[in-house]
Amino acid sequence: MRLNIFSRLIIGYLTIFILVAAVSVYAFLQLQQFETVTHQILNVDNRIVDYEKKLTDSLLSQMRYERKYIIVKDDTLYDQFLLAKVDFIQYLEKAMLLLDTPQKRDLLKRVKANYERYNSLFDEEVEYVRANERYQQDFYQQEKEKAVNEITEELKNLKVFSEQSIYDKIKKLGEAGAIARNVVLIMAITSILWGIVISFFITRSITKPLSVMIDKTREISEGVLKSDLALSSPPEIAELSKAFNSMCHKLKMVDKMKSDFFASMSHELRTPLSSIKEGSSLLLEGLAGELSEDQKRLTLIISEESDRLIALVNSILDLSRMEAGMMTFNFTLSNITPLIRKAVNEIEPLAVAKNINLDIDTTEELPNIRMDCDRILQALRNLIGNAVKFTPEEGYIKISAGLINRNLKVTVNDTGPGIPKENLSTIFEKFRQAPATNLHQIKGTGLGLALVKHIITAHGGKVWAESDIGKGSSFIFVLPA
């Protein structure tokens, strides 16, 4: 059973997603562990170290105040002692809440016991001082110093334990980070390689038959209509190849119908139109007798409309030949400047009648390029003729030519009504024109720009239009120099 394109994509993407999800979950768990350890360091160990310093400072303050009080017997010093005592008790209680090991708890319990002993000794000494009784000052001094020393020693041990705990946790974080980095790196590389392999095979299974179809399409564009495309996988491509072969078969039939149509058009349309044109010319020359003014006017209209129909038939035939790949091009090395001047000279009477200023800008010396002069002249006639047709009276048209990036660029600028941006690409399709911007705008057949596009494309060039409503239009084509 051959998997279709959708199934292959789903399986491939699902596999890549699972690999990426596995890497992401592992990385998330490691980050969560790092966050937990970091939280312990910041909110437990660091704070215990901070409380150790505050407890030590508070204890030393109490010692200073109690010694001064014993000597001076000033109640203000005793009040200061009590304030430092309150701070010490608060710090001790907060530190007790942060303890995370039995050793630290035992240390603070001993600190608490010695601190209570220290306060008890001082309280007894205060009673003697206030009663003005004699007591063993040396004994109390020694006992208090002993208690303070034990408290200080226990606090130092607490600091050492906390700092060692911080060091151990940071060390473990470093080791875990190194392991996690290696694991994530391996998993990421594996995921990327596996994803590349999966993507390669899925893409290859799609692009390989598509490249075959592209080659087949190029053959069709060159007029080779062989229905021999054989692709079996994926199933969608297999169905498409069958439809492609059916299309080639029908194109052969259409191609034959076109050939028959060309012959029929040439015989059935051009011959009678030429006869009508010739007959109207003879009538205008007076060979069939003198014509009245109304008869001359009607005959002249018949002659002009015959010319228009003959030009239309020729345009349709030319466009049909080009689309069918039957148009013959005679390429020679020639200069485009004389062709531009010839097209301008031909259209100049119409421009003069509308008082339109025609300007040619080909100041730089242009190289000879490989082109069919008759067809390029036909393209220039269409572009310049359209510019004159759609430019209002007293307008301005400029035809310029020059080199750009080793290509020959020809531009026809006009001051006409402009073309909407959404129509700039469709106006080069046959029988398609830009919508009229006013009631008096001239309508054409919609074949001129289609012919221009086919001619320029056959020369290996490009043609496009640029325009702003109310500011005129620019028709540009580029030919390889």
XYZ file of C-alpha atoms in Angstrom:
481
model
C 0.000 0.000 0.000
C 1.433 3.352 -1.072
C 0.939 6.237 1.337
C -0.559 9.387 -0.091
C 1.086 12.796 0.297
C -1.072 13.789 3.277
C -0.255 10.586 5.187
C 3.460 10.959 4.497
C 3.455 14.546 5.715
C 1.470 13.670 8.850
C 3.780 10.761 9.756
C 6.904 12.814 9.087
C 5.743 15.862 10.999
C 4.457 13.699 13.870
C 7.828 11.978 14.175
C 9.663 15.303 14.183
C 7.166 16.687 16.697
C 7.703 13.737 19.054
C 11.485 14.208 18.900
C 11.212 17.940 19.508
C 8.692 17.361 22.315
C 11.044 14.855 23.987
C 13.913 17.344 23.882
C 11.629 20.107 25.172
C 10.266 17.991 28.051
C 13.758 16.940 29.140
C 15.008 20.517 28.948
C 11.956 21.705 30.905
C 12.532 19.160 33.672
C 16.190 20.143 33.923
C 15.298 23.818 34.042
C 12.717 23.112 36.732
C 15.378 21.308 38.776
C 17.782 24.214 38.290
C 15.064 26.601 39.374
C 14.392 24.575 42.536
C 18.053 24.472 43.526
C 18.513 28.161 42.706
C 15.458 28.972 44.810
C 16.932 27.041 47.753
C 20.237 28.882 47.433
C 18.625 32.318 47.214
C 15.813 31.858 49.715
C 17.397 29.477 52.238
C 21.177 29.351 52.294
C 21.828 32.986 51.364
C 19.234 34.201 53.850
C 20.674 32.011 56.616
C 24.093 33.556 55.948
C 22.490 36.988 56.078
C 20.720 36.192 59.373
C 23.985 34.883 60.816
C 25.563 38.283 60.235
C 22.545 40.101 61.671
C 22.508 37.826 64.752
C 26.204 38.384 65.322
C 25.870 42.153 64.945
C 22.856 42.209 67.262
C 24.678 40.132 69.872
C 27.715 42.399 69.789
C 25.455 45.423 70.199
C 23.856 43.863 73.259
C 27.283 43.206 74.744
C 28.301 46.847 74.303
C 25.078 48.173 75.818
C 25.100 45.784 78.787
C 28.731 46.560 79.656
C 28.108 50.288 79.469
C 24.989 49.873 81.574
C 26.875 47.982 84.305
C 29.382 50.822 84.478
C 27.167 53.906 83.915
C 23.859 52.479 85.213
C 21.903 54.539 82.608
C 18.429 53.170 81.837
C 18.727 54.492 78.244
C 21.509 51.998 77.644
C 19.346 49.272 79.115
C 16.525 50.201 76.715
C 18.973 49.996 73.823
C 19.964 46.554 75.036
C 16.342 45.489 75.042
C 15.821 46.748 71.478
C 18.862 44.787 70.294
C 17.484 41.790 72.189
C 14.158 42.043 70.330
C 16.018 42.174 67.009
C 18.103 39.136 67.955
C 15.026 37.103 68.881
C 13.236 38.068 65.648
C 16.261 37.135 63.512
C 16.617 33.862 65.401
C 12.951 32.945 64.882
C 13.147 33.747 61.154
C 16.342 31.744 60.784
C 14.729 28.766 62.549
C 11.998 28.723 59.877
C 14.567 28.416 57.075
C 16.562 25.464 58.425
C 16.647 22.527 56.029
C 19.117 20.121 57.744
C 19.309 18.560 61.249
C 22.851 19.948 61.756
C 21.654 23.516 61.235
C 18.722 22.973 63.593
C 21.036 21.656 66.335
C 23.337 24.649 65.898
C 20.528 27.178 66.269
C 19.099 25.274 69.250
C 22.439 25.600 70.990
C 22.568 29.271 69.980
C 19.143 29.763 71.506
C 20.100 27.956 74.735
C 23.308 29.940 75.176
C 21.496 33.171 74.361
C 18.882 32.462 77.029
C 21.701 31.718 79.494
C 23.390 35.004 78.515
C 20.183 36.974 79.085
C 19.519 35.188 82.362
C 22.964 36.134 83.680
C 22.490 39.747 82.616
C 19.051 39.935 84.200
C 20.489 38.738 87.514
C 23.264 41.279 87.211
C 20.732 44.054 86.534
C 18.861 43.194 89.719
C 22.058 43.481 91.743
C 22.909 46.804 90.106
C 19.492 48.297 90.713
C 19.521 47.085 94.352
C 23.040 48.500 94.825
C 24.158 45.139 96.169
C 27.617 43.737 95.868
C 28.006 40.664 93.602
C 30.685 38.643 91.888
C 31.202 40.737 88.756
C 34.111 38.668 87.504
C 32.048 35.502 87.671
C 29.155 37.011 85.723
C 31.531 38.595 83.230
C 33.277 35.312 82.567
C 30.026 33.375 82.251
C 28.533 35.922 79.879
C 31.666 35.940 77.725
C 31.604 32.158 77.712
C 27.967 32.139 76.530
C 28.669 34.805 73.892
C 31.705 32.929 72.627
C 29.692 29.736 72.299
C 26.930 31.644 70.472
C 29.468 33.244 68.152
C 31.119 29.910 67.502
C 27.812 28.226 66.742
C 26.844 31.068 64.378
C 30.181 30.731 62.572
C 29.543 27.000 62.209
C 26.082 27.809 60.852
C 27.655 30.158 58.311
C 30.207 27.510 57.339
C 27.466 24.885 56.901
C 25.384 27.301 54.790
C 28.311 28.342 52.619
C 29.296 24.702 52.155
C 25.697 23.934 51.237
C 25.750 26.757 48.663
C 29.033 25.472 47.234
C 27.741 21.883 47.039
C 24.530 22.955 45.347
C 26.347 25.173 42.841
C 28.746 22.318 42.123
C 25.841 19.931 41.572
C 24.173 22.536 39.346
C 27.329 22.765 37.260
C 27.610 18.998 36.947
C 23.909 18.609 36.200
C 24.129 21.477 33.709
C 27.031 19.844 31.895
C 25.189 16.531 31.728
C 21.961 18.224 30.649
C 23.820 20.246 28.008
C 25.377 17.108 26.541
C 22.104 15.190 26.629
C 20.116 18.050 25.076
C 22.841 18.558 22.463
C 22.815 14.877 21.525
C 19.014 14.776 21.447
C 18.850 18.007 19.444
C 21.421 16.811 16.898
C 19.625 13.476 16.625
C 16.289 15.236 16.167
C 17.702 17.578 13.524
C 19.385 14.760 11.594
C 16.316 12.573 11.808
C 14.128 15.492 10.789
C 16.397 16.214 7.811
C 16.302 12.556 6.748
C 12.509 12.380 7.054
C 12.046 15.710 5.289
C 14.437 14.657 2.522
C 12.607 11.421 1.762
C 9.149 13.014 1.992
C 10.203 15.975 -0.150
C 12.029 13.734 -2.592
C 8.984 11.506 -3.020
C 6.999 14.621 -3.976
C 9.528 16.710 -5.893
C 10.920 13.886 -8.037
C 7.632 13.140 -9.823
C 6.900 16.882 -9.950
C 10.234 17.521 -11.674
C 9.284 14.864 -14.229
C 5.981 16.647 -14.762
C 7.796 19.990 -15.115
C 10.004 18.499 -17.843
C 6.905 17.118 -19.508
C 5.248 20.548 -19.290
C 8.265 22.119 -21.000
C 7.920 19.572 -23.790
C 4.280 20.547 -24.207
C 5.225 24.238 -24.298
C 7.598 23.354 -27.144
C 4.804 21.593 -29.014
C 5.708 17.984 -28.110
C 2.342 16.478 -27.148
C 3.211 12.906 -26.171
C 0.850 11.261 -23.667
C 3.519 8.943 -22.218
C 3.835 10.235 -18.645
C 4.027 7.267 -16.227
C 4.148 8.009 -12.482
C 2.902 5.552 -9.889
C 3.642 7.180 -6.511
C 2.340 8.986 -4.522
C -1.246 8.100 -5.451
C -2.209 11.757 -6.004
C 0.674 12.170 -8.441
C -0.353 8.963 -10.204
C -3.866 10.360 -10.692
C -2.385 13.648 -11.842
C -0.190 11.897 -14.418
C -3.268 10.139 -15.824
C -5.044 13.498 -16.093
C -1.909 14.941 -17.660
C -1.847 12.246 -20.342
C -5.528 12.850 -21.014
C -4.814 16.554 -21.352
C -1.994 15.880 -23.854
C -4.361 13.767 -25.936
C -6.977 16.521 -25.959
C -4.344 19.144 -26.742
C -3.437 17.193 -29.852
C -7.063 17.383 -30.908
C -7.196 21.102 -30.103
C -3.963 21.676 -32.001
C -5.468 20.042 -35.055
C -8.597 22.131 -34.654
C -6.413 25.257 -34.508
C -4.658 24.320 -37.708
C -8.001 23.817 -39.430
C -9.196 27.111 -37.941
C -6.173 29.000 -39.345
C -6.815 27.705 -42.833
C -10.527 28.460 -42.602
C -9.961 31.979 -41.228
C -7.431 32.817 -43.909
C -9.779 31.745 -46.682
C -13.189 32.676 -45.257
C -12.382 36.072 -43.698
C -9.361 37.672 -45.284
C -10.448 37.085 -48.882
C -13.946 38.658 -48.630
C -12.642 41.485 -46.465
C -9.977 42.244 -49.039
C -12.666 42.219 -51.731
C -14.814 44.629 -49.720
C -11.783 46.866 -49.157
C -10.883 46.837 -52.861
C -14.511 47.439 -53.913
C -14.878 50.426 -51.608
C -11.587 51.846 -52.945
C -12.855 51.519 -56.516
C -16.099 53.246 -55.584
C -14.188 56.122 -53.981
C -12.091 56.459 -57.154
C -15.333 56.923 -59.133
C -14.965 53.904 -61.402
C -18.633 53.040 -60.881
C -19.841 56.560 -61.413
C -19.805 59.822 -59.530
C -20.832 59.464 -55.862
C -22.721 61.979 -53.828
C -21.202 63.371 -50.652
C -23.313 61.049 -48.476
C -22.352 58.069 -50.640
C -18.644 58.985 -50.390
C -18.945 59.324 -46.612
C -20.628 55.908 -46.279
C -18.125 54.293 -48.682
C -15.236 55.810 -46.713
C -16.709 54.355 -43.508
C -16.916 50.923 -45.197
C -13.293 51.225 -46.290
C -12.086 52.257 -42.838
C -14.071 49.510 -41.093
C -12.723 46.980 -43.610
C -9.192 48.071 -42.689
C -10.097 47.703 -39.021
C -11.526 44.197 -39.553
C -8.503 43.124 -41.641
C -6.176 44.400 -38.892
C -8.255 42.548 -36.300
C -8.163 39.294 -38.292
C -4.403 39.648 -38.740
C -3.954 40.259 -35.016
C -6.047 37.210 -34.136
C -4.114 35.068 -36.596
C -0.761 36.339 -35.327
C -1.745 35.773 -31.699
C -3.107 32.295 -32.457
C 0.110 31.343 -34.266
C 2.195 32.623 -31.369
C 0.132 30.751 -28.782
C 0.386 27.575 -30.848
C 4.149 28.027 -31.295
C 3.702 28.277 -35.054
C 4.969 31.828 -35.503
C 8.330 32.041 -37.256
C 10.812 34.632 -35.990
C 13.718 35.893 -38.113
C 16.374 36.967 -35.616
C 19.157 39.291 -36.752
C 21.598 41.641 -35.021
C 19.954 45.061 -35.321
C 19.655 48.408 -33.563
C 16.337 49.339 -32.016
C 16.665 53.132 -32.435
C 15.580 53.185 -36.134
C 12.587 51.013 -35.254
C 11.511 53.453 -32.520
C 11.802 56.402 -34.921
C 9.881 54.539 -37.623
C 7.029 53.661 -35.245
C 6.885 57.263 -34.015
C 6.837 58.634 -37.600
C 3.955 56.312 -38.491
C 1.853 57.323 -35.486
C 2.827 61.016 -35.499
C -0.111 62.212 -37.666
C -2.583 60.882 -35.079
C -0.587 62.573 -32.289
C -0.562 65.886 -34.205
C -4.330 65.645 -34.698
C -4.748 65.438 -30.882
C -2.018 68.047 -30.261
C 0.032 65.455 -28.332
C 3.754 66.060 -27.927
C 5.825 62.975 -28.889
C 9.361 62.888 -27.493
C 12.143 60.323 -28.166
C 15.039 59.917 -25.721
C 17.737 57.595 -27.067
C 20.760 59.833 -26.430
C 23.157 57.042 -25.520
C 24.572 54.779 -28.201
C 22.674 51.512 -28.057
C 24.244 48.183 -29.070
C 22.892 45.863 -31.717
C 20.815 43.067 -30.250
C 19.434 39.813 -31.585
C 15.813 40.441 -32.558
C 13.130 40.084 -35.211
C 12.828 43.661 -36.455
C 9.321 43.241 -37.890
C 7.944 41.808 -34.650
C 9.675 44.366 -32.392
C 8.339 47.111 -34.692
C 4.880 45.562 -34.308
C 5.265 45.682 -30.498
C 6.415 49.321 -30.604
C 3.469 50.259 -32.849
C 1.035 48.704 -30.386
C 2.573 50.380 -27.305
C 2.955 53.837 -28.881
C -0.436 53.546 -30.605
C -2.111 52.711 -27.283
C -0.359 55.671 -25.656
C -1.666 58.048 -28.347
C -5.117 56.455 -28.250
C -5.605 56.846 -24.486
C -3.742 60.123 -23.915
C -6.066 63.169 -23.911
C -5.519 66.167 -26.168
C -2.453 68.346 -25.468
C -0.901 65.433 -23.601
C 2.687 64.226 -23.572
C 4.267 60.901 -24.592
C 7.919 60.016 -24.122
C 9.670 56.985 -25.627
C 13.068 56.278 -24.059
C 15.612 53.500 -24.524
C 18.811 52.698 -22.646
C 20.976 49.997 -21.109
C 20.362 48.664 -17.603
C 22.151 45.663 -16.090
C 23.389 44.566 -19.547
C 19.799 44.596 -20.856
C 18.080 46.950 -23.290
C 15.191 48.777 -21.600
C 12.495 50.575 -23.613
C 9.870 52.693 -21.829
C 6.738 54.365 -23.223
C 5.417 57.007 -20.795
C 2.117 58.813 -21.300
C -0.061 61.317 -19.453
C -3.261 59.347 -19.887
C -5.901 58.537 -17.240
C -3.835 55.730 -15.708
C -4.604 52.088 -14.950
C -5.826 50.658 -11.592
C -3.128 48.629 -9.860
C -5.293 45.485 -9.779
C -5.439 45.529 -13.605
C -1.719 46.031 -14.324
C -1.100 42.285 -14.660
C -4.299 41.299 -16.495
C -4.098 43.877 -19.296
C -1.511 41.677 -21.050
C -4.050 38.850 -21.405
C -5.984 38.658 -24.650
C -9.378 40.353 -24.769
C -8.650 42.001 -21.393
C -8.532 45.775 -20.973
C -8.364 48.185 -18.070
C -11.812 49.492 -17.018
C -12.803 52.802 -18.565
C -12.175 55.813 -16.326
C -14.502 58.114 -18.263
C -17.440 57.815 -20.661
C -15.409 58.932 -23.683
C -12.491 56.570 -23.278
C -11.699 54.650 -26.456
C -12.225 50.877 -26.355
C -9.947 48.494 -28.237
C -9.937 44.793 -29.003
C -7.727 43.747 -26.111
C -5.246 41.984 -28.416
C -2.454 44.546 -28.778
C -0.817 44.076 -25.380
C -1.244 40.292 -25.598
C 0.709 40.383 -28.894
C 3.368 42.588 -27.292
C 3.796 40.134 -24.409
C 4.177 37.151 -26.761
C 6.687 39.005 -28.950
C 8.843 40.194 -26.044
C 8.690 36.790 -24.323
C 9.741 35.076 -27.550
C 12.813 37.344 -27.512
C 13.689 36.211 -23.981
C 12.597 39.502 -22.439
C 9.991 40.819 -20.015
C 7.220 43.402 -20.326
C 5.188 45.089 -17.616
C 3.228 48.250 -16.832
C 3.429 50.829 -14.056
C 0.692 53.372 -13.431
C -1.047 55.703 -11.004
C -4.632 56.785 -11.560
C -4.687 60.328 -12.919
C -0.900 60.459 -13.417
C -0.449 58.440 -16.595
C 1.111 55.056 -17.349
C 4.484 53.556 -18.248
C 4.813 50.461 -20.418
C 8.288 48.904 -20.141
C 9.962 46.007 -21.853
C 13.472 44.637 -21.427
C 15.415 42.637 -24.013
C 18.708 40.792 -23.458
C 21.567 42.820 -24.952
